[in-house]
Tab-separated table of C-alpha atoms and ligand atoms in Angstrom:
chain	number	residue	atom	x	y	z
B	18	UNK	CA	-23.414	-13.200	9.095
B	19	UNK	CA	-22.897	-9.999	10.475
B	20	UNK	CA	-22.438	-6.888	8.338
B	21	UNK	CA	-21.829	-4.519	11.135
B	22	UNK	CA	-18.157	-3.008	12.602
B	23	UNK	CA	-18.240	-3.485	16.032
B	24	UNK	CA	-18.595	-0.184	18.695
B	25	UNK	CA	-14.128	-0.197	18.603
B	26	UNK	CA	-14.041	-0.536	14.833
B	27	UNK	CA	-16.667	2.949	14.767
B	28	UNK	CA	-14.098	4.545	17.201
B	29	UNK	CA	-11.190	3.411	15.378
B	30	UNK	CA	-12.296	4.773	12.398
B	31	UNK	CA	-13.824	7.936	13.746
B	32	UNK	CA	-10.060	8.477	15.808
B	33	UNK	CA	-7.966	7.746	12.442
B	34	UNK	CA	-10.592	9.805	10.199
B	35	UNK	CA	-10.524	13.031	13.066
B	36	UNK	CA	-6.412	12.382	12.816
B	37	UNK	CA	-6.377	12.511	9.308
B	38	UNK	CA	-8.580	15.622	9.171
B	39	UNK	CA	-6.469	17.589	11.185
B	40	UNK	CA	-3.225	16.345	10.809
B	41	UNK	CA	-3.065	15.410	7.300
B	42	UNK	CA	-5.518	17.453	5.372
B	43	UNK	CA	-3.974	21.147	5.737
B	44	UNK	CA	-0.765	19.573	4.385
B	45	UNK	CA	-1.848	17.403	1.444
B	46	UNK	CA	-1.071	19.852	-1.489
B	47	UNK	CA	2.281	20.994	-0.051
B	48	UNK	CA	3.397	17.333	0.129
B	49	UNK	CA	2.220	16.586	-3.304
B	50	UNK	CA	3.874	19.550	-4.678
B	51	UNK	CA	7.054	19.470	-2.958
B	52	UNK	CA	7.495	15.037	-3.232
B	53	UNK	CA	7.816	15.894	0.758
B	54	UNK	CA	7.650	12.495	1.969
B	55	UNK	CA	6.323	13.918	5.685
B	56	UNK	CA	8.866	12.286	8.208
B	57	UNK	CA	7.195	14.422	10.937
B	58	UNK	CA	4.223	13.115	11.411
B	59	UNK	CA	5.433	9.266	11.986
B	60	UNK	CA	5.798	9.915	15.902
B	61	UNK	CA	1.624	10.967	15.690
B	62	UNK	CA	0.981	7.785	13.315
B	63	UNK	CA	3.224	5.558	15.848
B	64	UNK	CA	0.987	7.256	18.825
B	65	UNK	CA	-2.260	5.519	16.978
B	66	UNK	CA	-0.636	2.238	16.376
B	67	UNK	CA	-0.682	3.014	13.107
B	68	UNK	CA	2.775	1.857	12.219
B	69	UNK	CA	2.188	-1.313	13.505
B	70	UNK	CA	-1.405	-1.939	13.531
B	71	UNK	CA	-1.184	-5.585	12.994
B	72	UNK	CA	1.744	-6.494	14.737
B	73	UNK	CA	1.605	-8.370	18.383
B	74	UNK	CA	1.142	-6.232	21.214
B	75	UNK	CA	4.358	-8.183	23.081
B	76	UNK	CA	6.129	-6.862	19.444
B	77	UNK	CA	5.633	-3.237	19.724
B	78	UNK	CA	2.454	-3.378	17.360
B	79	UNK	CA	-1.241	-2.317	18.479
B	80	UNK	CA	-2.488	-5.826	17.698
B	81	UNK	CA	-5.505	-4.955	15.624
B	82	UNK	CA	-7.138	-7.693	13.047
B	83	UNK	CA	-7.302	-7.537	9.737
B	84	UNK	CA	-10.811	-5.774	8.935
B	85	UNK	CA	-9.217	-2.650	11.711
B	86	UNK	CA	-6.116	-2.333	9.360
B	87	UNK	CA	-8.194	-1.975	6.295
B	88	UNK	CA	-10.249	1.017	8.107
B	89	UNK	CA	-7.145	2.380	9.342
B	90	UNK	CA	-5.538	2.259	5.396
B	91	UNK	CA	-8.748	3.510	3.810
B	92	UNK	CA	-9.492	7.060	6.223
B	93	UNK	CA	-5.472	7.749	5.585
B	94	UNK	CA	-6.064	7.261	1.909
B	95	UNK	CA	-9.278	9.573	2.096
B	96	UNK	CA	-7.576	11.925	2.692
B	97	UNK	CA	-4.158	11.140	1.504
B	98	UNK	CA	-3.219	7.862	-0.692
B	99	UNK	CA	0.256	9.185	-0.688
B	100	UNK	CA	0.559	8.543	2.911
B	101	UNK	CA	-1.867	5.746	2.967
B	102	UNK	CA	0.632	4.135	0.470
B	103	UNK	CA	3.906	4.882	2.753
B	104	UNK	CA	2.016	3.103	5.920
B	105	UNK	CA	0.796	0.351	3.717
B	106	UNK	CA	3.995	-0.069	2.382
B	107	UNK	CA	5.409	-0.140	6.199
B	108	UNK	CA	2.772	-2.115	7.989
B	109	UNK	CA	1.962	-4.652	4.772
B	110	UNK	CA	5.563	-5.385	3.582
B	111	UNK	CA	8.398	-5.263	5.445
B	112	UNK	CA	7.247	-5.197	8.920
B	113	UNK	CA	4.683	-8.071	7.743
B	114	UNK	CA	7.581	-10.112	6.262
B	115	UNK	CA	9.405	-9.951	9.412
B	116	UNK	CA	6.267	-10.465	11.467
B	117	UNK	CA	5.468	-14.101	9.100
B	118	UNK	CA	8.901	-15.216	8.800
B	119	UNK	CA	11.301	-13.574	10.685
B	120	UNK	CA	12.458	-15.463	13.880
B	121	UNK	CA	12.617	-14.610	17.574
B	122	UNK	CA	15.325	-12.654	17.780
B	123	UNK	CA	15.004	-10.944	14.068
B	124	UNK	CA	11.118	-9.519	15.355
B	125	UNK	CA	12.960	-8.089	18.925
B	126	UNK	CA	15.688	-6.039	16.859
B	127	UNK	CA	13.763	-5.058	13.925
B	128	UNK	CA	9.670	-5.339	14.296
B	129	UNK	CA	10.036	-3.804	17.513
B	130	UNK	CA	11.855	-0.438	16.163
B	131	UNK	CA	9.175	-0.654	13.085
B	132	UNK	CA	5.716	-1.484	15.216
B	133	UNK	CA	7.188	1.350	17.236
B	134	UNK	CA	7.273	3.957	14.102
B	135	UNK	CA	10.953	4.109	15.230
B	136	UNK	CA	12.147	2.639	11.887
B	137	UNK	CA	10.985	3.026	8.663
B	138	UNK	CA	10.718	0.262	6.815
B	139	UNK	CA	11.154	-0.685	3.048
B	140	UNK	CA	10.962	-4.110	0.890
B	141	UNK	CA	12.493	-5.073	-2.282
B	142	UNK	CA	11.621	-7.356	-5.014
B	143	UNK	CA	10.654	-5.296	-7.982
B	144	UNK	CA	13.959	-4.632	-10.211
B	145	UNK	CA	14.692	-2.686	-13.903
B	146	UNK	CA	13.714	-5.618	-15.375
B	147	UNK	CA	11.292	-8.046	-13.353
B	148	UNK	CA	8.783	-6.425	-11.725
B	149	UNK	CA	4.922	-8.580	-12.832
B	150	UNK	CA	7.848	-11.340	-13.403
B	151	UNK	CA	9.056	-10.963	-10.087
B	152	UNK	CA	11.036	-14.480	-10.149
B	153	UNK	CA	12.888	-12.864	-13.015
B	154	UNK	CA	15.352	-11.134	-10.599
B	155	UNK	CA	18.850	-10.254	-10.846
B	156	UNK	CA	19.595	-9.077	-7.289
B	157	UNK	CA	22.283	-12.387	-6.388
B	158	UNK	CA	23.239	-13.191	-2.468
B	159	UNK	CA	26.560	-15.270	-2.251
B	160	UNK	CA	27.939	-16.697	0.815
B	161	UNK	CA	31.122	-15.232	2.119
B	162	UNK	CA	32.212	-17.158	5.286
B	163	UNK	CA	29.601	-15.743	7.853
B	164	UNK	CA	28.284	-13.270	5.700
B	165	UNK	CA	25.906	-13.139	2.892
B	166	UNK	CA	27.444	-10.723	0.106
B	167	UNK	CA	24.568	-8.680	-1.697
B	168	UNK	CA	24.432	-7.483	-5.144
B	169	UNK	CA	22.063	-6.023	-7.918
B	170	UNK	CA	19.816	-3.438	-7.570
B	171	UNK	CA	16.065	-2.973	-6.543
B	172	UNK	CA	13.896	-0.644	-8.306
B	173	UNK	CA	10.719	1.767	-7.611
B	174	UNK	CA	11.434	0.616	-3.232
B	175	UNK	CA	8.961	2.337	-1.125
B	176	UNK	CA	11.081	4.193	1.094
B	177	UNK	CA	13.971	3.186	-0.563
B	178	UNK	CA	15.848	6.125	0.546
B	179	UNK	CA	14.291	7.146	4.067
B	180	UNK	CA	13.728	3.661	4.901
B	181	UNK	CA	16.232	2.561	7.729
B	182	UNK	CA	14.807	-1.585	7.445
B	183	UNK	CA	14.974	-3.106	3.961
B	184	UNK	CA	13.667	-6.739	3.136
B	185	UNK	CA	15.260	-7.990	0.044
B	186	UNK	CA	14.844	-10.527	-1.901
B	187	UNK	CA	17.774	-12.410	-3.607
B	188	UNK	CA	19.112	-15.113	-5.651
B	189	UNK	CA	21.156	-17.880	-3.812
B	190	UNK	CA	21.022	-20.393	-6.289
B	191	UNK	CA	20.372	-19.784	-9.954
B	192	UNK	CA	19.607	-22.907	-11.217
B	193	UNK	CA	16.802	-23.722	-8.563
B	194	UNK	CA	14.449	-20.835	-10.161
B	195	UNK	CA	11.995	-18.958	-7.854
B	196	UNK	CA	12.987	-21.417	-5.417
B	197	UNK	CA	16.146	-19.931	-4.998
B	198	UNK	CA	15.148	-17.152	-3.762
B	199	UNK	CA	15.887	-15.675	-0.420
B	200	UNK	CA	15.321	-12.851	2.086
B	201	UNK	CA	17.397	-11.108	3.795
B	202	UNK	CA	17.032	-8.039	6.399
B	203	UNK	CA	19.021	-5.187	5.417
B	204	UNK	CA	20.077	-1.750	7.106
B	205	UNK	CA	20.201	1.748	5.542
B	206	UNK	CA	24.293	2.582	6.075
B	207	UNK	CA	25.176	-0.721	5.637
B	208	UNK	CA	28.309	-0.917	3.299
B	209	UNK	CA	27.639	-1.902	-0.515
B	210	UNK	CA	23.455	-0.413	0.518
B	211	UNK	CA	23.196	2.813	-1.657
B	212	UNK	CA	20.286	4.564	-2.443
B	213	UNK	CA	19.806	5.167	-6.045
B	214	UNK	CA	17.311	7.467	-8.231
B	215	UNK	CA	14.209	8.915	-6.362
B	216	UNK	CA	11.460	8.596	-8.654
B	217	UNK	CA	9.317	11.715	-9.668
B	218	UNK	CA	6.039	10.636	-9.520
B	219	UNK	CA	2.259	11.452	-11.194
B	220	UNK	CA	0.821	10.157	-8.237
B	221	UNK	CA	1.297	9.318	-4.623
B	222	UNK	CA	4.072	11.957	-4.352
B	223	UNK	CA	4.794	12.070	-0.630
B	224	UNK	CA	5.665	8.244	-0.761
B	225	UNK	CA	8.972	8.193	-1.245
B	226	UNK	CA	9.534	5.805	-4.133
B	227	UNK	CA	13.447	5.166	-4.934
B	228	UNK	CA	16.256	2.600	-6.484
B	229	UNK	CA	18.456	0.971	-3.802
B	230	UNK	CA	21.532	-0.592	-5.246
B	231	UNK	CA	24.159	-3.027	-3.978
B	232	UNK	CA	27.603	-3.408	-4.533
B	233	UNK	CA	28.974	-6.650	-2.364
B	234	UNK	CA	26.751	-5.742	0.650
B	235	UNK	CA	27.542	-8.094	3.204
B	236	UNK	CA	25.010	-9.109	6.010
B	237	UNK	CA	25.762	-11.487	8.575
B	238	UNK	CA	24.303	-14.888	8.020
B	239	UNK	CA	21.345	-14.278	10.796
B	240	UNK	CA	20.100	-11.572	8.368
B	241	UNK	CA	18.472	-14.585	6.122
B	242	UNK	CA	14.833	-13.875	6.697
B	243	UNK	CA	12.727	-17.697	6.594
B	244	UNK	CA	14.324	-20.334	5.190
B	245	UNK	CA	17.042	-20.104	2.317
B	246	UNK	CA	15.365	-20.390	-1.301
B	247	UNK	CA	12.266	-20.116	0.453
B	248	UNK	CA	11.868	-15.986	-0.128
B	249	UNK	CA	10.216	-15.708	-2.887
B	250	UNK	CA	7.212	-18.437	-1.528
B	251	UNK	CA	7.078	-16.320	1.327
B	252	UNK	CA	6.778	-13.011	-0.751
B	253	UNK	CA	3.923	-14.659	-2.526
B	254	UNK	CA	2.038	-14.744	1.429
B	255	UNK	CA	3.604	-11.407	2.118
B	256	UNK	CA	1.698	-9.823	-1.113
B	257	UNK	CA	-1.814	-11.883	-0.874
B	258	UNK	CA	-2.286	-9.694	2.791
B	259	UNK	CA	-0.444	-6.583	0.960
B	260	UNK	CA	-3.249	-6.806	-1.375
B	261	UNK	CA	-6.017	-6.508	0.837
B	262	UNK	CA	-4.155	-3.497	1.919
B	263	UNK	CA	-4.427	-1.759	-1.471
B	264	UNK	CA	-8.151	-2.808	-1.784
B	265	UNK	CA	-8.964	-0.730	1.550
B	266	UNK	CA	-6.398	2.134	0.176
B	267	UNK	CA	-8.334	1.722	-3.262
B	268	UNK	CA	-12.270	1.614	-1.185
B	269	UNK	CA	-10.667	5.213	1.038
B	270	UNK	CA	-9.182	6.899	-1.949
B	271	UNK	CA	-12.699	5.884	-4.003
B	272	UNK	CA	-14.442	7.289	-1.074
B	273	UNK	CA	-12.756	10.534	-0.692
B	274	UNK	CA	-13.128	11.499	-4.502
B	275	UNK	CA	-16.728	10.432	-4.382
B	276	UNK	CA	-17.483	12.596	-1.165
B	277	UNK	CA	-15.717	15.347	-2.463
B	278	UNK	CA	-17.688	14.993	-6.110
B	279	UNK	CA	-20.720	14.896	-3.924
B	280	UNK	CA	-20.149	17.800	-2.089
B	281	UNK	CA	-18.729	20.057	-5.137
B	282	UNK	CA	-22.229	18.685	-7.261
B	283	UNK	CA	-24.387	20.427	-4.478
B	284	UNK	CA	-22.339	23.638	-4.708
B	285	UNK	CA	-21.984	24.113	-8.321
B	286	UNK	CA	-25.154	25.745	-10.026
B	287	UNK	CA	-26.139	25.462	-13.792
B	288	UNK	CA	-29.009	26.199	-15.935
B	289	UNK	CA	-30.118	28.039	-12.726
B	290	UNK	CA	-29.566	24.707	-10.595
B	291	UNK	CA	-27.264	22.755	-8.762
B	292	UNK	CA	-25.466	20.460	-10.752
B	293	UNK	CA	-26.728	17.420	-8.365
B	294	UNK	CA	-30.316	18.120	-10.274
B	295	UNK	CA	-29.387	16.872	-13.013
B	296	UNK	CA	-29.754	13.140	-13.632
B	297	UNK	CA	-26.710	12.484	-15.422
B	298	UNK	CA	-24.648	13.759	-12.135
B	299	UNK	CA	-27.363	11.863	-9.843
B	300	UNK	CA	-26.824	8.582	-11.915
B	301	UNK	CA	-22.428	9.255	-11.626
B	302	UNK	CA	-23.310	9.351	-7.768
B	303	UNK	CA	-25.506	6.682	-7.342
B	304	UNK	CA	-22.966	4.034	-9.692
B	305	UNK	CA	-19.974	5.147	-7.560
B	306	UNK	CA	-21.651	4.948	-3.973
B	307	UNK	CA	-22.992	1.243	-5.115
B	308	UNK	CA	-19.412	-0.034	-6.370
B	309	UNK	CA	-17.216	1.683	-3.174
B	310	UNK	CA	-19.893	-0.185	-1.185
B	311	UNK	CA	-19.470	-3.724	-2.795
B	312	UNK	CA	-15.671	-2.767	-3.053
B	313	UNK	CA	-15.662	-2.427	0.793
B	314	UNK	CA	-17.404	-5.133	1.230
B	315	UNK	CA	-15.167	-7.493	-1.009
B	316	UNK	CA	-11.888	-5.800	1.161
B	317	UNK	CA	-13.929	-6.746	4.747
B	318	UNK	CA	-14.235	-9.964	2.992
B	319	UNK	CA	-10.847	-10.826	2.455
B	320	UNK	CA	-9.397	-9.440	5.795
B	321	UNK	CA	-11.904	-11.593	7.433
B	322	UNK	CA	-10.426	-14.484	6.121
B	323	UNK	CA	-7.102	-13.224	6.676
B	324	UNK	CA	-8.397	-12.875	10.627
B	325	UNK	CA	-9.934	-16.644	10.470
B	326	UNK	CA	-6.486	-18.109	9.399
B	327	UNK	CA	-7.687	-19.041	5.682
B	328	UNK	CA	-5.364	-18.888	2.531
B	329	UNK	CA	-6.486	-15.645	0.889
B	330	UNK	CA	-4.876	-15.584	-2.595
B	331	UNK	CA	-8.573	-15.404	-4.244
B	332	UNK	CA	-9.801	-13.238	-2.240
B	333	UNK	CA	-6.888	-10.718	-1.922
B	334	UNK	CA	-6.451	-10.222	-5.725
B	335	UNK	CA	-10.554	-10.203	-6.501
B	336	UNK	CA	-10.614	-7.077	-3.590
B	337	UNK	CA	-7.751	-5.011	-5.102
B	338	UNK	CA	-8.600	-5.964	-8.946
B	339	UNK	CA	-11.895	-4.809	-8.458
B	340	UNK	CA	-11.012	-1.758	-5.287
B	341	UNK	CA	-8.634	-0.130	-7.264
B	342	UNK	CA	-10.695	-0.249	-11.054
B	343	UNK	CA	-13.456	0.867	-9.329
B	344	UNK	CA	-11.513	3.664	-7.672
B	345	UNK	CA	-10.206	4.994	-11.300
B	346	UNK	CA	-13.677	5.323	-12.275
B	347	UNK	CA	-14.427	7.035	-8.995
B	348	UNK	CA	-11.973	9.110	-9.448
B	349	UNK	CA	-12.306	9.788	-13.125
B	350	UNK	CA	-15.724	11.195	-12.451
B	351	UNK	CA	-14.758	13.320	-9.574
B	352	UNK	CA	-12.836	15.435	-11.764
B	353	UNK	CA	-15.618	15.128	-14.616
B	354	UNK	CA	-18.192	16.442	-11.925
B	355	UNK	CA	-15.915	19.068	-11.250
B	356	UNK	CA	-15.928	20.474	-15.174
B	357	UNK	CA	-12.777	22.646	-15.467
B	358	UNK	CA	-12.145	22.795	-11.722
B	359	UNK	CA	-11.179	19.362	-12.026
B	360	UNK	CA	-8.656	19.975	-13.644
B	361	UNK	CA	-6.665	22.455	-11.530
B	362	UNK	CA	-5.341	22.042	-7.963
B	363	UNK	CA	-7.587	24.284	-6.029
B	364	UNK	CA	-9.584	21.152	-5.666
B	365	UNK	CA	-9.047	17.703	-4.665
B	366	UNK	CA	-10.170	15.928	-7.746
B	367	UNK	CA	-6.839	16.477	-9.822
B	368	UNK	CA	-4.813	14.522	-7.204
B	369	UNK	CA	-6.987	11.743	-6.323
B	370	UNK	CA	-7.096	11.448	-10.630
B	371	UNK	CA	-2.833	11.158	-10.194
B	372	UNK	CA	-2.596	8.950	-7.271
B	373	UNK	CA	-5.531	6.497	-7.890
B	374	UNK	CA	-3.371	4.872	-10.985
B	375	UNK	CA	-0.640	3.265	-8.564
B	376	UNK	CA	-3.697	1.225	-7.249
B	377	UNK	CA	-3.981	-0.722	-10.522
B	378	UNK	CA	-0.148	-1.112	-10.683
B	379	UNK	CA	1.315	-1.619	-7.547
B	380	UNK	CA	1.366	-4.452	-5.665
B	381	UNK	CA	0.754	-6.801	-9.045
B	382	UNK	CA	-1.143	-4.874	-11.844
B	383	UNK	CA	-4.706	-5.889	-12.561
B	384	UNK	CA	-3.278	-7.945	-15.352
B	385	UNK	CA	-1.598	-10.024	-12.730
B	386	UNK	CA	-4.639	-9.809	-10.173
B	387	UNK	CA	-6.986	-11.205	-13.078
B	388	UNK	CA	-4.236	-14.089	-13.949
B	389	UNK	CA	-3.896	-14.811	-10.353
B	390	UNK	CA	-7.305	-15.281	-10.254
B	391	UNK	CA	-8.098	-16.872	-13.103
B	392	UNK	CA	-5.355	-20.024	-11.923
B	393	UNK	CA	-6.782	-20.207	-8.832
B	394	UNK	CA	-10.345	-20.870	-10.683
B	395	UNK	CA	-8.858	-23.511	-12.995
B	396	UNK	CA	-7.267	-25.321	-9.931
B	397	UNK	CA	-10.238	-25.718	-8.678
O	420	LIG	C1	4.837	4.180	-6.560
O	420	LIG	C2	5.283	2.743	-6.624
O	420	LIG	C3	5.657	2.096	-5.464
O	420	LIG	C4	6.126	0.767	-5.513
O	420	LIG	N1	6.601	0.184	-4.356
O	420	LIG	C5	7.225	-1.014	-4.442
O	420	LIG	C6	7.887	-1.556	-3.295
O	420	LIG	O1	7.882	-0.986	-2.194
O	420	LIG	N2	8.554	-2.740	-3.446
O	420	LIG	C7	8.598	-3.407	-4.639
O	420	LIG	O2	9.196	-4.469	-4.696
O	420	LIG	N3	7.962	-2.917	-5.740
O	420	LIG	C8	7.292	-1.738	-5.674
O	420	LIG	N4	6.696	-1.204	-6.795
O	420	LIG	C9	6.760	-1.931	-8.054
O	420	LIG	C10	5.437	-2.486	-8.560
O	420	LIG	O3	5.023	-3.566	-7.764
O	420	LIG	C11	5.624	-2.858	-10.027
O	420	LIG	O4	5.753	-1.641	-10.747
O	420	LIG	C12	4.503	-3.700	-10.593
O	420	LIG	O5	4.521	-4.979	-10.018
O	420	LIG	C13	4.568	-3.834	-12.115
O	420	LIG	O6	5.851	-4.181	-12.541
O	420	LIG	P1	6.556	-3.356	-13.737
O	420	LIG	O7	6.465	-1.936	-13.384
O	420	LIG	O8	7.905	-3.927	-13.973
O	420	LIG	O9	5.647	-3.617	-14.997
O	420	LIG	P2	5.775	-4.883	-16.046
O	420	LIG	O10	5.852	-6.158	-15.283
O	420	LIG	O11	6.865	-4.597	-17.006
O	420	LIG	O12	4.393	-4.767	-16.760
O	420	LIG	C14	4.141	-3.901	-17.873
O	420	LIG	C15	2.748	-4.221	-18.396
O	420	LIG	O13	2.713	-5.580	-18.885
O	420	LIG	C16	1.671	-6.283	-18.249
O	420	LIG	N5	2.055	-7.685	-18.053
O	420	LIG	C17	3.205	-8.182	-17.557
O	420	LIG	N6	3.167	-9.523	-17.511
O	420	LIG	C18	1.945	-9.883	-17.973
O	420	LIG	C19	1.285	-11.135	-18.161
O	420	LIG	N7	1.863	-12.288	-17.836
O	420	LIG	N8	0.031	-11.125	-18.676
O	420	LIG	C20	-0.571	-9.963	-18.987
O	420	LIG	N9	-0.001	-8.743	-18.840
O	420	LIG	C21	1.241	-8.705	-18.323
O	420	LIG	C22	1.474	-5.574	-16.903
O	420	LIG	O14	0.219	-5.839	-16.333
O	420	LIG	C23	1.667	-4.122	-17.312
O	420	LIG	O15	0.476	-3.648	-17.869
O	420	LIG	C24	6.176	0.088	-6.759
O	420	LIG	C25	5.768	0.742	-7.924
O	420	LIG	C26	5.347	2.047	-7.885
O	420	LIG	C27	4.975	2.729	-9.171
């Protein structure tokens, strides 16, 4: 075993943390503030390869492994989950999908645009009324000569309204249960595509986060993404790498709060001290710095096996059940560490204390991750 990053992982880190410093940081409570999802800065994240870190060189992407995605997703959520979450949602979902399952001529239209940051793109399964019960769906695809005619409506859509690439998943045959369910690739200005509500947020504000409805949207029949009633398999693959994702966004976000508790505990004199004297803010630091580090270390885990080829459903959901829990409490005591300054936005604690709660919902909510889990166990 071998515990240490190699010499490009350091620099790949150091390059996206130095980015994120200086490109991200100055903006971070304007975005918040405003829901700004930032649009601007995609051309700089394309210039990194970080809107298509893991996809194929020959596909537009930067063709890094698993473990470099994770460092790339945790110094963006550092500093900003919000925008971690956006490029998660990009890299880890949609262009993913298309990346697994999508076929030759599918990944030159669309994972080309997307690896490129040209595209933004967005993926659908969660709806009003399924979301943990994602089989549950209501969204129905008919076929229409040599079209496939959409209709239903998708709910809480990363980028569901600056997204230009949607992946959505669909009924096309209702008596076969989740195995009639299929993908299809979708275009913003399609006709029958509208965006719907944008969601105003606690957390994670400059993600934009949005309905997208569908009234008889028809896609040509080479818009089926995998095989027919095979989508909702597929989305089961798509989510066990999304959720290494949200472990590393879970292990940055963790680390940020944590760093910036550290830093505000060395400032902040009482009693005729610094706070950091006192034990009970030593023992606060010392707990979260142990669980970010085994949190990391589960994440590395399961984007190792993700780089060997191995089925990661275990290890996925044990990385972001226990990332993003530990990354409430981290971020739970940054704002206790920070006493009333906390809880006001001239500091960073307030906002990691908003955003961190997506972590435990999104992407299958730790009741899932722990039921997930638990039937892999019992397979056993
Ligand atoms: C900011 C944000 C971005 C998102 N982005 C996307 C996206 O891009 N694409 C997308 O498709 N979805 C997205 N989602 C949706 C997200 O994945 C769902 O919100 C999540 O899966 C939970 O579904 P739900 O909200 O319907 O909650 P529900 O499924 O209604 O769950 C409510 C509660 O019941 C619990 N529960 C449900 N079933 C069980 C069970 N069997 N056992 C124990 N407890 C259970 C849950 O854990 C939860 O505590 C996003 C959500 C948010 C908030």
């Amino acid at each position: 075993m071998d515990f240490r990053l190699s010499e490009e992982q350091e620099l790949l880190r150091r390059s996206v943390r130095e980015f994120a410093e200086i490109e991200i940081r100055p903006h971070v409570r304007e975005w918040d503030e405003h829901q700004h999802f930032p649009s601007e800065v995609i051309p700089a994240l394309a210039a990194l390869g970080l809107m298509g870190i893991q996809i194929p060189e020959q596909y537009g992407g930067a063709g890094m492994s698993a473990i470099d995605y994770c460092i790339c997703i945790e110094e963006l959520a550092r500093v900003d989950p919000g925008l971690a979450l956006s490029v998660a949602a990009h890299n880890g979902l949609c262009s993913a999908h298309i990346s697994m399952f999508g076929n030759e001529a599918q990944k030159q239209e669309f994972l080309v645009p997307l690896a490129r940051g040209e595209r933004i793109g967005a993926w659908g399964l969660t709806e009003s009324t399924s979301g943990s019960d994602a089989a549950g769906m209501h969204t129905i695809a008919t076929r229409v000569g040599e079209c496939w005619s959409i209709t239903g409506s998708k709910t809480f859509t990363t980028h569901g309204r600056v997204g230009h690439i949607m992946v959505v998943m669909a009924i096309t045959n209702r008596t076969a249960g989740s195995k009639g369910i299929s993908a299809f690739i979708v275009t913003h200005g399609t006709q029958g595509m509208h965006p719907g509500k944008k969601e105003d947020k606690l957390g994670m504000r400059a993600s934009d986060t949005s309905e997208v409805l569908f009234e008889d949207c028809r896609v040509p029949v080479d818009r089926l993404l995998g095989e027919e009633g095979r989508g909702f398999v597929d989305t089961m693959q798509v989510l066990d790498a999304g959720r290494i994702g949200i472990a590393a966004l879970s292990v940055g976000l963790a680390q940020g709060a944590y760093e910036a508790a550290l830093r505000y505990a060395q400032e902040r004199k009482a009693f005729g001290k610094t706070i950091s004297a006192f034990q009970a803010i030593q023992w606060k630091l010392a707990d979260n710095a142990t669980r970010i580090e085994a949190a990391r270390l589960m994440t590395y885990r399961a984007a190792y096996l993700k780089d060997r080829g191995d089925r990661t459903t275990l290890a996925s959901s044990m990385a972001k059940l226990y990332a993003s829990e530990i990354a409430v409490q981290a971020a739970d005591d940054c704002v206790q560490i920070h006493g009333g300054y906390g809880f006001v936005k001239d500091y960073p604690a307030e906002k990691f204390f908003r955003d961190v709660k997506l972590t435990t919902i999104g992407e299958g909510t730790s009741e899932i991750q722990r039921l997930v889990i638990a039937r892999q166990l019992l397979a056993r």
